[in-house]
Each structure stands twice: as structure tokens, then as C-alpha cells.
């Protein structure tokens, strides 16, 4: 099923009611309470797995991140198939609308080694990394994840915040790159074009998500966003600051740039691949471009929090979604990058056009040019976010 453009971003934007102030306040509250005291160890916060006797699972996810039946939206075909196959009853809740907001919901329980009432959460890379850094996430038993072991895309393995692939398993992924409306401007290929081309002045937006915008600028300067120095970050930030001062950038956005891009009010932007797929259903002049210097790749990840009592059931569900046939059904609904190898062949049976879409099934060359943003410690997170927010005026 092809879904309409979503009003909420999966990326946990630093805008709106839970914007940059919330993130910085969140960092401050952790510091104020003593982050070291909030940090947990596996030995110091033991979780008991009751999956052997309790066939239940509580699953928190983002809105519209699970396939539904066209005729009956109360039915979720791939999830219903898991329940029927496993006998595990799933309580599924779409209660994650923003990473920071959700962090606020569970922070006190996890800091105190208390149950959150959830067995599975789906969190973006940087929030997953924060949870892992704090010791709030259970390790998964990789021997119980044969489909994950066999089918997880190589480009999503061994990420810096989860080098053993046992703490955060990608649910869906996406690219941050360039997008443009071919009805109102000519093709754009580089970040430098976006930031300097005279015909685009005042007709450009960039993302308020620091990791995506700054990751692309780091790449454009020849630096590795997966491994950079403070000086390299400042160098890329200076480029962004210059473009802001020159009036090149109209504003910084969440995925609310998409309607403006569709209308042609915005000619080109830093944007997300999933938005471009959806816009492209109605207008093939909306194009997504992997910049010549490379793109950013991100994931929203399944994590099992401390004191969740059904880790084994969670492992069975995760492995279910790494069956290529199941993964293809899910990808046909959400339209983001499918992290499962073999799903493209299964998608051919569902929708050949989606199977051929490189923004859902990127080829190896595109993936090789895509980077995951470096995992940050708490000090780096506050420092880099603070500098970025000053430049974008948040």
C-alpha cells in the first residue's frame, strides 16, 4: 500500500514543541541529575525474561510504520501473521511521535532500573545510541535471530554505537540527500550548488536535524561524518553559517518542506528519501539526488529496554520481520529503505515499480556512498547541537 505523505517525521526533529530547547534541556536534566548516576550496567540492572511462560509482547512504534489492510485498517497483515504463527499476543501502540518526547516518557523508569511497560521501542539512530550509552538497552541473543544474521544489509552492520549488532536492529532506514522540483529549477548535484547557486537564493530549505544537514556538509568538505574532529565540524558549520548570512537558505525544516517542494515554493532542499518517494507518486518531476560527495543513511531501530520481561518474544518478532517476504510487505506500505536483503525479489511479486525504486532498494554503489553519523557522547551532543542551533536560529 502506498501511503499519503506523513505529517510527522520518523527522525525526531529538533523543531516544534519538542525542539532544540527540549533536547538541550534533556541533556541538561541528565547532567543536573548526574548522568553517571543514571547510567546502568547489565549486572546492576538485571532483566528477567518470562517469554517461556508468558506469550505476550508490548510494542511501541511510530505512526504509520506498520502495514494495514486496505479494507480494514484495524488489521495489520504482517503483525497478524506473526501472532498466528507464534501464538504471542502483541499489544501494538503508535505512541512515539518524537524521540525527545518519548525519551521523556521513559527516562525516569530506565534511570531507576524500573519497567517501562514496553518490550520493544523503535528509536532513531542517535536516540538508540544515547540509550545504549546510558546502559538502558538489553543485549539480544543473536543465535535467536537467524534471519537478521543472514539478511541485514551489510551497510547497516557494525555501526559505531552497536558494533556487534546485538542492541539495535534496523526497522526501516532512509537517506538524507538533495531533492529538487524539476518544474522550477534545473538539476542539482552537489551540496555546494545548493548553498551557493544564485538562481536558488531564498528558494532553499535545509533540515533542522543536525546529523543529516551537518553530515552532508562534512561530506561536501571531504570529511567523514562517521569519524570527524571538532575542527572539521566547525569548518562545515562555517559553510552553513555563510549560506544563512547570504540569504541562500529560506528556512530550516522538519518534513514540512515537502508540500512547499511539491508546489515549487521551494526549488531545492536537503530532504529525505521517503518523502521523495511519496511525492514522486504524484509528480515525477520531484527528484531525490545522492550528492556527488555522498548521502547520509539513518535507521529507526528496534531496541528492548531494561526490565522488559519478554526479550525472547521480541527476538522472535524481529526475526519475523527479517524474513524477506514479510519485509517486502512492510516496505510496500512505508516506502523507506528496506534493511532486509532478499526483500527486493519478493517485492517484485507485490509491486514491480517499488521493487525498481532505488530509494527503497538502493544498489551497492549508492549504499557505498552513504554514511551513518558518528555516535556522540553526552558532551559532544550538547556542544555540536548547541553550535548548530545557534546558526539555524532555533
XYZ file of C-alpha atoms in Angstrom:
394
model
C 0.000 0.000 0.000
C 1.299 3.438 -0.890
C 0.640 5.802 1.951
C -0.053 9.549 1.768
C 2.654 11.941 2.842
C 3.008 11.666 6.585
C 2.514 14.727 8.794
C 5.165 13.515 11.235
C 8.782 12.693 10.590
C 10.371 9.465 11.748
C 13.566 11.374 12.551
C 12.576 13.053 15.792
C 13.090 16.577 14.535
C 14.582 19.321 16.632
C 11.702 21.622 15.788
C 8.224 22.244 17.122
C 7.035 21.713 20.665
C 9.829 19.252 21.434
C 12.508 21.139 19.542
C 16.089 22.114 20.213
C 15.213 23.558 23.586
C 13.787 20.186 24.616
C 16.906 18.354 23.523
C 19.238 20.760 25.256
C 17.033 20.768 28.322
C 17.034 16.965 28.224
C 20.816 16.977 28.173
C 20.852 19.488 30.993
C 18.433 17.499 33.107
C 20.586 14.433 32.718
C 23.611 16.423 33.744
C 21.715 18.017 36.599
C 20.581 14.652 37.920
C 24.034 13.241 37.363
C 24.366 11.250 34.161
C 26.774 8.830 35.839
C 24.085 8.005 38.387
C 21.543 7.439 35.601
C 23.879 5.113 33.729
C 23.185 1.422 34.219
C 25.237 -1.724 33.762
C 23.998 -5.169 32.788
C 24.976 -6.555 36.180
C 23.461 -3.620 38.048
C 20.071 -3.753 36.316
C 19.097 -7.357 35.695
C 16.135 -8.149 33.444
C 14.208 -11.409 33.799
C 12.869 -12.958 30.592
C 9.442 -14.528 31.084
C 8.890 -15.376 27.425
C 8.872 -19.088 28.178
C 5.648 -18.806 30.164
C 4.122 -15.502 29.020
C 3.156 -15.326 25.344
C 2.721 -11.564 25.238
C 4.605 -8.605 23.804
C 4.146 -4.838 24.108
C 5.388 -2.902 21.069
C 5.779 0.919 20.840
C 6.246 2.334 17.346
C 5.811 5.490 15.256
C 2.508 6.255 13.473
C 2.073 4.651 10.033
C 5.155 2.472 10.449
C 3.218 -0.804 10.204
C 1.277 -2.121 7.224
C -2.514 -2.103 7.464
C -5.213 -3.792 5.403
C -6.786 -1.585 2.714
C -10.288 -2.762 3.532
C -9.939 -2.870 7.319
C -7.349 -0.597 8.898
C -7.723 -2.423 12.220
C -5.914 -5.355 10.604
C -2.122 -5.368 10.307
C -1.333 -8.253 7.957
C 2.326 -8.840 8.775
C 1.800 -8.419 12.508
C -1.325 -10.591 12.448
C 0.717 -13.253 10.654
C 3.283 -13.188 13.462
C 0.578 -13.591 16.105
C -0.966 -16.509 14.223
C 2.395 -18.227 13.706
C 3.875 -17.681 17.163
C 0.859 -17.592 19.451
C 2.321 -14.443 21.010
C -0.310 -11.760 21.608
C 1.020 -8.321 20.687
C -0.161 -5.047 22.185
C 0.803 -2.599 19.442
C 0.816 1.142 20.200
C 1.752 4.076 17.968
C 2.911 6.264 20.834
C 6.266 7.525 19.523
C 5.884 10.886 17.790
C 9.281 12.385 18.609
C 12.465 10.860 20.002
C 12.906 13.502 22.698
C 9.272 13.414 23.752
C 9.402 9.647 24.064
C 12.697 9.823 25.957
C 10.894 11.997 28.485
C 8.201 9.329 28.907
C 10.640 6.552 29.805
C 13.647 8.394 31.224
C 12.780 8.177 34.911
C 11.896 4.479 34.820
C 15.012 3.474 32.901
C 17.295 5.649 35.020
C 15.819 3.937 38.086
C 16.004 0.402 36.637
C 12.221 0.175 36.554
C 9.987 -1.404 33.867
C 8.580 0.950 31.239
C 5.671 -1.346 30.344
C 7.177 -1.839 26.885
C 9.123 -4.768 25.427
C 10.013 -3.106 22.122
C 10.689 0.527 21.222
C 11.597 1.861 17.773
C 14.067 4.737 18.087
C 16.233 6.673 15.651
C 19.971 6.038 15.459
C 21.054 8.887 17.700
C 18.475 8.143 20.386
C 19.305 4.438 20.219
C 22.957 5.417 20.689
C 22.055 7.557 23.714
C 20.056 4.716 25.289
C 22.929 2.298 24.670
C 25.449 4.765 26.091
C 23.363 5.005 29.268
C 23.157 1.210 29.557
C 19.363 1.190 29.238
C 19.059 -1.431 26.484
C 19.189 -5.231 26.716
C 21.502 -7.284 24.532
C 19.729 -9.598 22.115
C 20.733 -13.216 21.612
C 21.980 -13.264 18.024
C 21.572 -17.056 17.891
C 17.812 -16.396 18.098
C 17.991 -14.026 15.107
C 18.947 -16.233 12.130
C 17.065 -14.088 9.604
C 18.756 -10.945 10.916
C 22.152 -12.620 10.773
C 21.541 -13.734 7.192
C 19.666 -10.752 5.773
C 20.679 -7.485 7.466
C 22.175 -5.226 4.801
C 25.990 -5.090 5.033
C 25.895 -1.270 5.077
C 23.911 -1.377 8.345
C 26.163 -3.820 10.158
C 28.753 -2.908 12.758
C 27.576 0.637 13.381
C 29.684 2.587 15.866
C 27.013 2.532 18.590
C 26.303 -1.195 18.141
C 29.384 -2.870 16.656
C 28.163 -6.412 17.428
C 24.617 -5.864 16.039
C 23.026 -7.047 19.260
C 21.463 -3.917 20.759
C 19.616 -2.065 17.977
C 18.205 -3.792 14.889
C 17.107 -1.542 11.998
C 13.342 -1.429 11.474
C 13.422 0.870 8.446
C 16.111 3.114 7.006
C 16.303 6.190 4.835
C 18.669 8.592 3.123
C 19.245 12.289 3.643
C 20.381 13.990 0.462
C 19.211 16.621 -2.005
C 15.789 16.981 -3.582
C 14.589 19.405 -6.235
C 11.474 20.263 -8.218
C 12.313 19.944 -11.904
C 9.377 22.176 -12.831
C 11.002 25.229 -11.283
C 14.748 24.578 -11.389
C 17.404 22.614 -13.199
C 19.141 19.577 -11.775
C 21.257 19.913 -8.657
C 24.129 17.544 -7.920
C 26.177 18.979 -5.052
C 25.719 20.491 -1.614
C 27.831 23.453 -2.681
C 25.390 24.156 -5.522
C 22.527 24.174 -3.051
C 24.331 26.635 -0.791
C 25.723 28.994 -3.426
C 23.891 28.844 -6.760
C 22.429 32.320 -7.435
C 19.232 31.059 -9.061
C 18.386 29.158 -5.865
C 18.873 32.058 -3.454
C 15.999 32.200 -0.975
C 14.400 29.119 -2.534
C 16.303 26.516 -0.497
C 15.485 24.737 2.756
C 17.709 22.553 4.922
C 16.841 20.109 7.679
C 16.718 21.108 11.335
C 18.069 17.610 12.102
C 21.715 18.364 12.858
C 23.041 14.943 11.968
C 21.617 14.992 8.454
C 22.407 18.571 7.478
C 25.848 18.622 9.070
C 26.639 15.116 7.855
C 26.093 16.243 4.272
C 28.185 19.381 4.794
C 31.006 17.364 6.331
C 30.994 15.096 3.287
C 30.958 18.097 0.950
C 34.188 19.267 2.608
C 35.779 15.867 2.112
C 35.395 14.774 5.740
C 33.901 11.544 7.057
C 30.683 12.141 9.047
C 31.181 8.746 10.671
C 34.547 9.852 12.098
C 35.282 13.573 12.293
C 37.034 16.066 14.564
C 35.698 19.160 16.268
C 37.696 21.322 13.859
C 36.141 19.566 10.868
C 32.668 20.091 12.322
C 33.400 23.799 12.802
C 34.690 24.021 9.229
C 31.437 22.594 7.863
C 29.390 24.780 10.193
C 31.160 27.879 8.877
C 29.997 26.945 5.372
C 26.429 26.664 6.585
C 26.653 29.944 8.501
C 27.861 31.709 5.357
C 24.882 30.403 3.364
C 22.468 31.533 6.095
C 24.022 35.016 6.221
C 23.808 35.300 2.423
C 20.069 34.558 2.446
C 20.542 31.397 0.412
C 18.539 29.268 2.864
C 14.883 30.122 3.216
C 14.440 28.212 6.489
C 15.259 25.025 8.393
C 12.506 22.443 8.480
C 11.170 19.120 9.537
C 9.466 17.194 6.763
C 7.089 20.135 6.385
C 9.324 21.156 3.465
C 7.599 18.519 1.327
C 4.379 20.397 0.422
C 6.422 23.504 -0.414
C 8.703 21.467 -2.651
C 5.687 19.917 -4.368
C 4.205 23.371 -5.061
C 7.519 24.778 -6.269
C 7.720 27.370 -3.483
C 10.936 25.586 -2.538
C 13.072 24.795 -5.564
C 15.628 22.545 -3.878
C 16.409 21.306 -0.404
C 18.144 18.914 1.902
C 15.486 16.257 2.361
C 14.662 12.620 2.991
C 14.288 9.803 0.508
C 10.946 8.566 1.880
C 9.339 11.959 1.268
C 10.656 11.971 -2.300
C 9.199 8.510 -2.958
C 5.781 9.641 -1.804
C 5.876 12.949 -3.691
C 7.049 11.119 -6.785
C 3.834 9.085 -6.886
C 2.033 12.295 -7.892
C 4.781 14.215 -9.695
C 7.743 12.612 -11.420
C 9.498 15.997 -11.584
C 10.276 15.745 -7.875
C 13.708 14.152 -7.781
C 15.906 12.914 -4.959
C 19.660 13.060 -5.552
C 22.538 11.436 -3.721
C 25.068 14.301 -3.751
C 28.338 13.707 -5.556
C 30.061 13.768 -2.160
C 27.666 11.180 -0.677
C 24.473 10.868 1.362
C 23.602 10.198 4.989
C 21.881 6.941 5.854
C 19.861 6.562 9.044
C 17.738 3.936 10.655
C 14.944 3.680 13.159
C 15.851 0.706 15.303
C 14.160 -1.928 17.415
C 15.548 -1.855 20.962
C 14.492 -3.875 24.005
C 14.705 -1.694 27.132
C 15.964 -2.820 30.519
C 13.422 -4.633 32.676
C 11.333 -5.580 29.630
C 10.263 -9.096 30.556
C 9.691 -10.593 27.098
C 13.021 -10.315 25.323
C 12.685 -13.763 23.757
C 9.291 -12.857 22.305
C 10.797 -9.629 20.980
C 13.597 -11.576 19.297
C 11.025 -13.776 17.562
C 9.164 -10.726 16.264
C 12.312 -9.013 14.999
C 13.394 -12.164 13.198
C 9.900 -12.474 11.683
C 10.352 -9.077 10.038
C 13.710 -10.106 8.592
C 12.008 -12.790 6.507
C 12.321 -11.198 3.029
C 8.671 -11.859 2.132
C 7.452 -10.172 5.314
C 9.924 -7.313 4.914
C 8.669 -6.663 1.385
C 5.058 -6.426 2.590
C 6.093 -3.870 5.191
C 8.248 -1.884 2.748
C 5.370 -1.681 0.266
C 3.495 0.279 2.909
C 6.145 2.525 4.476
C 8.216 3.344 1.334
C 11.519 3.825 3.155
C 14.711 1.821 2.620
C 14.133 -1.814 3.416
C 17.060 -3.066 5.563
C 16.482 -6.703 4.567
C 18.480 -8.427 1.869
C 16.265 -10.537 -0.407
C 13.170 -8.365 0.051
C 13.583 -6.769 -3.367
C 12.943 -10.072 -5.147
C 9.850 -10.557 -3.000
C 8.668 -7.026 -3.800
C 8.643 -7.940 -7.498
C 5.620 -10.117 -6.711
C 3.814 -7.250 -4.949
C 4.724 -4.114 -6.924
C 7.458 -4.208 -9.605
C 7.654 -0.397 -9.653
C 8.509 -0.294 -5.962
C 10.996 -3.122 -6.431
C 12.788 -0.993 -9.034
C 12.826 2.138 -6.874
C 16.418 2.812 -5.721
C 15.146 4.853 -2.775
C 13.538 1.715 -1.322
C 16.120 -0.766 -2.592
C 19.358 1.159 -3.184
C 22.113 -0.602 -5.064
C 25.524 -1.320 -3.593
C 27.057 1.742 -5.245
C 24.524 4.076 -3.624
C 24.932 2.416 -0.236
C 28.716 2.639 -0.507
C 28.350 6.426 -0.831
C 26.127 6.692 2.253
C 27.386 7.235 5.798
C 25.954 6.844 9.294
C 26.626 9.871 11.514
C 29.212 9.322 14.222
C 27.878 8.302 17.641
C 28.312 11.198 20.072
C 28.973 11.183 23.776
C 26.927 13.472 26.007
C 29.444 16.329 25.920
C 29.749 16.192 22.128
C 25.982 16.037 21.728
C 25.464 19.200 23.762
C 28.348 21.015 22.099
C 27.508 20.192 18.495
C 23.767 20.646 18.885
C 24.295 23.981 20.625
C 26.544 25.319 17.863
C 24.163 24.111 15.167
C 21.108 25.628 16.821
C 22.839 28.997 17.058
C 23.468 29.005 13.313
C 19.951 27.932 12.290
C 18.337 30.373 14.702
C 16.363 27.812 16.697
